Tab-separated table of C-alpha atoms in Angstrom:
chain	number	residue	atom	x	y	z
N	1	MET	CA	112.693	-34.375	-160.161
N	2	TYR	CA	115.736	-32.321	-159.148
N	3	PRO	CA	117.231	-29.307	-160.881
N	4	ASP	CA	119.998	-29.471	-163.467
N	5	SER	CA	123.458	-28.649	-162.214
N	6	PHE	CA	124.458	-25.027	-161.676
N	7	LYS	CA	128.010	-23.719	-161.927
N	8	ASN	CA	129.683	-20.361	-161.437
N	9	ASN	CA	133.378	-19.788	-162.005
N	10	PRO	CA	135.126	-17.758	-159.325
N	11	SER	CA	136.117	-14.130	-159.767
N	12	LYS	CA	137.920	-11.638	-157.559
N	13	ARG	CA	134.583	-10.895	-155.885
N	14	THR	CA	132.560	-14.097	-156.165
N	15	PRO	CA	133.065	-17.708	-155.074
N	16	TRP	CA	133.368	-20.872	-157.090
N	17	ILE	CA	129.968	-22.582	-157.052
N	18	ILE	CA	129.140	-26.101	-158.155
N	19	LEU	CA	125.632	-27.335	-157.445
N	20	GLU	CA	124.886	-30.837	-158.633
N	21	ARG	CA	123.156	-34.001	-157.580
N	22	GLY	CA	124.698	-35.052	-154.265
N	23	ARG	CA	127.053	-32.078	-153.936
N	24	ILE	CA	126.891	-28.406	-153.073
N	25	PHE	CA	130.251	-26.659	-153.263
N	26	ILE	CA	130.703	-22.930	-152.557
N	27	MET	CA	134.259	-21.684	-151.960
N	28	GLY	CA	136.341	-18.584	-152.408
N	29	ARG	CA	135.826	-14.890	-151.844
N	30	SER	CA	132.258	-13.664	-151.480
N	31	ILE	CA	131.934	-9.908	-151.824
N	32	PRO	CA	129.620	-9.569	-154.840
N	33	GLU	CA	128.482	-6.079	-155.766
N	34	ASN	CA	124.858	-7.197	-155.602
N	35	PRO	CA	124.563	-10.260	-153.329
N	36	ASN	CA	120.817	-10.575	-154.012
N	37	ASP	CA	121.348	-10.930	-157.757
N	38	PHE	CA	124.302	-13.247	-157.241
N	39	TYR	CA	122.841	-15.616	-154.607
N	40	ARG	CA	119.162	-15.682	-155.603
N	41	PRO	CA	119.670	-18.278	-158.402
N	42	VAL	CA	121.754	-20.371	-155.984
N	43	GLN	CA	119.056	-20.250	-153.323
N	44	GLU	CA	116.356	-21.073	-155.896
N	45	TRP	CA	118.365	-24.089	-157.080
N	46	VAL	CA	118.894	-25.251	-153.484
N	47	SER	CA	115.193	-24.838	-152.726
N	48	LYS	CA	114.215	-27.139	-155.615
N	49	TYR	CA	116.995	-29.551	-154.690
N	50	ALA	CA	115.929	-29.696	-151.031
N	51	LYS	CA	112.340	-30.503	-151.999
N	52	ASN	CA	113.201	-33.264	-154.464
N	53	TYR	CA	116.467	-34.960	-153.547
N	54	THR	CA	116.621	-37.457	-150.692
N	55	GLU	CA	119.893	-39.279	-151.297
N	56	LYS	CA	123.322	-38.514	-149.862
N	57	SER	CA	124.308	-34.838	-150.077
N	58	LYS	CA	127.752	-33.398	-149.438
N	59	ILE	CA	127.768	-29.664	-148.680
N	60	GLU	CA	131.188	-27.994	-148.739
N	61	LEU	CA	131.665	-24.351	-147.858
N	62	GLY	CA	134.808	-22.273	-147.400
N	63	PHE	CA	135.656	-18.629	-147.762
N	64	GLU	CA	138.817	-16.551	-147.878
N	65	TYR	CA	136.548	-13.630	-147.080
N	66	ILE	CA	132.791	-13.206	-146.895
N	67	ASN	CA	130.803	-10.020	-146.347
N	68	THR	CA	127.711	-9.673	-144.160
N	69	SER	CA	125.230	-9.769	-147.043
N	70	SER	CA	126.763	-13.004	-148.328
N	71	ILE	CA	126.656	-14.542	-144.841
N	72	LYS	CA	122.895	-13.938	-144.768
N	73	TRP	CA	122.507	-15.768	-148.077
N	74	ILE	CA	124.688	-18.686	-146.931
N	75	PHE	CA	122.573	-18.972	-143.787
N	76	THR	CA	119.375	-18.956	-145.894
N	77	ILE	CA	120.822	-21.692	-148.104
N	78	LEU	CA	121.856	-23.786	-145.086
N	79	LYS	CA	118.420	-23.403	-143.482
N	80	GLU	CA	116.821	-24.593	-146.702
N	81	LEU	CA	119.147	-27.608	-146.812
N	82	SER	CA	118.629	-28.442	-143.148
N	83	GLU	CA	114.947	-28.957	-143.909
N	84	MET	CA	115.702	-31.624	-146.505
N	85	LYS	CA	114.041	-34.946	-145.904
N	86	GLU	CA	116.570	-37.354	-144.376
N	87	ILE	CA	119.310	-34.677	-144.069
N	88	VAL	CA	120.408	-36.008	-140.672
N	89	SER	CA	121.201	-39.444	-142.094
N	90	ASN	CA	122.081	-38.505	-145.689
N	91	GLY	CA	123.711	-35.093	-145.507
N	92	SER	CA	126.814	-33.448	-144.175
N	93	VAL	CA	128.121	-29.891	-144.129
N	94	THR	CA	131.839	-29.190	-144.016
N	95	TRP	CA	132.965	-25.623	-143.313
N	96	TYR	CA	136.601	-25.000	-144.242
N	97	TYR	CA	138.610	-22.109	-142.872
N	98	GLU	CA	142.237	-21.051	-143.153
N	99	GLN	CA	144.576	-21.697	-140.257
N	100	GLY	CA	144.707	-18.659	-138.001
N	101	ASP	CA	141.504	-17.103	-139.377
N	102	GLU	CA	139.572	-16.971	-136.136
N	103	ASP	CA	136.696	-14.976	-137.692
N	104	MET	CA	135.981	-17.686	-140.295
N	105	CYS	CA	136.356	-20.394	-137.659
N	106	GLU	CA	133.880	-18.636	-135.385
N	107	LEU	CA	131.470	-18.053	-138.266
N	108	GLY	CA	131.533	-21.778	-139.003
N	109	PHE	CA	130.607	-22.586	-135.409
N	110	ILE	CA	127.864	-19.934	-135.396
N	111	LEU	CA	126.338	-21.341	-138.583
N	112	ARG	CA	126.645	-24.869	-137.195
N	113	SER	CA	124.642	-23.844	-134.124
N	114	LEU	CA	121.837	-22.411	-136.271
N	115	VAL	CA	121.114	-25.397	-138.498
N	116	GLU	CA	119.861	-28.872	-137.691
N	117	CYS	CA	122.123	-31.176	-139.654
N	118	PRO	CA	125.567	-32.788	-139.341
N	119	PHE	CA	128.118	-29.979	-139.607
N	120	ILE	CA	131.881	-30.087	-139.106
N	121	VAL	CA	134.362	-27.207	-139.044
N	122	VAL	CA	137.758	-28.021	-140.573
N	123	GLU	CA	140.953	-25.980	-140.399
N	124	VAL	CA	143.181	-26.091	-143.496
N	125	ASP	CA	146.599	-24.560	-144.097
N	126	GLU	CA	145.417	-22.237	-146.896
N	127	MET	CA	142.234	-21.240	-148.668
N	128	ASN	CA	143.174	-20.883	-152.336
N	129	LYS	CA	142.388	-22.361	-155.747
N	130	ALA	CA	144.652	-25.370	-155.159
N	131	ARG	CA	142.790	-26.125	-151.899
N	132	TYR	CA	139.391	-25.790	-153.587
N	133	GLU	CA	140.444	-28.139	-156.386
N	134	LYS	CA	141.738	-30.648	-153.826
N	135	ILE	CA	138.457	-30.546	-151.884
N	136	LEU	CA	136.488	-30.809	-155.109
N	137	SER	CA	138.416	-33.919	-156.142
N	138	MET	CA	137.819	-35.689	-152.823
N	139	THR	CA	135.170	-38.370	-152.758
N	140	ASP	CA	133.797	-40.430	-149.889
């Protein structure tokens, strides 16, 4: 039906990733040495998820820093999700960026303009592990 959950603990170069039924959470620093190897399993999971899951989905993204190769993968993942059945009524994307980080803010608005689903851009005081844990603990 839908894929099992997928998790990746953060490192100095890679984000914290939690992919599970109803939630896609990718936050942190994204400068992996080989973005294709790092993001391909994420994209494959999202592809299966998008084809099989039609209930409410919460997509949360936020980066302290993200390189160009990672941005391409995030866009691919968002495009896949935006094609989900019922995404307009059952899905939401939240893009978090750190106060004063105009590049991340702008990137959020660029990505929002490229996908067809509800998408909000939210400024937070800091992007760090405490912030990620707080976002992760939030429920609707």
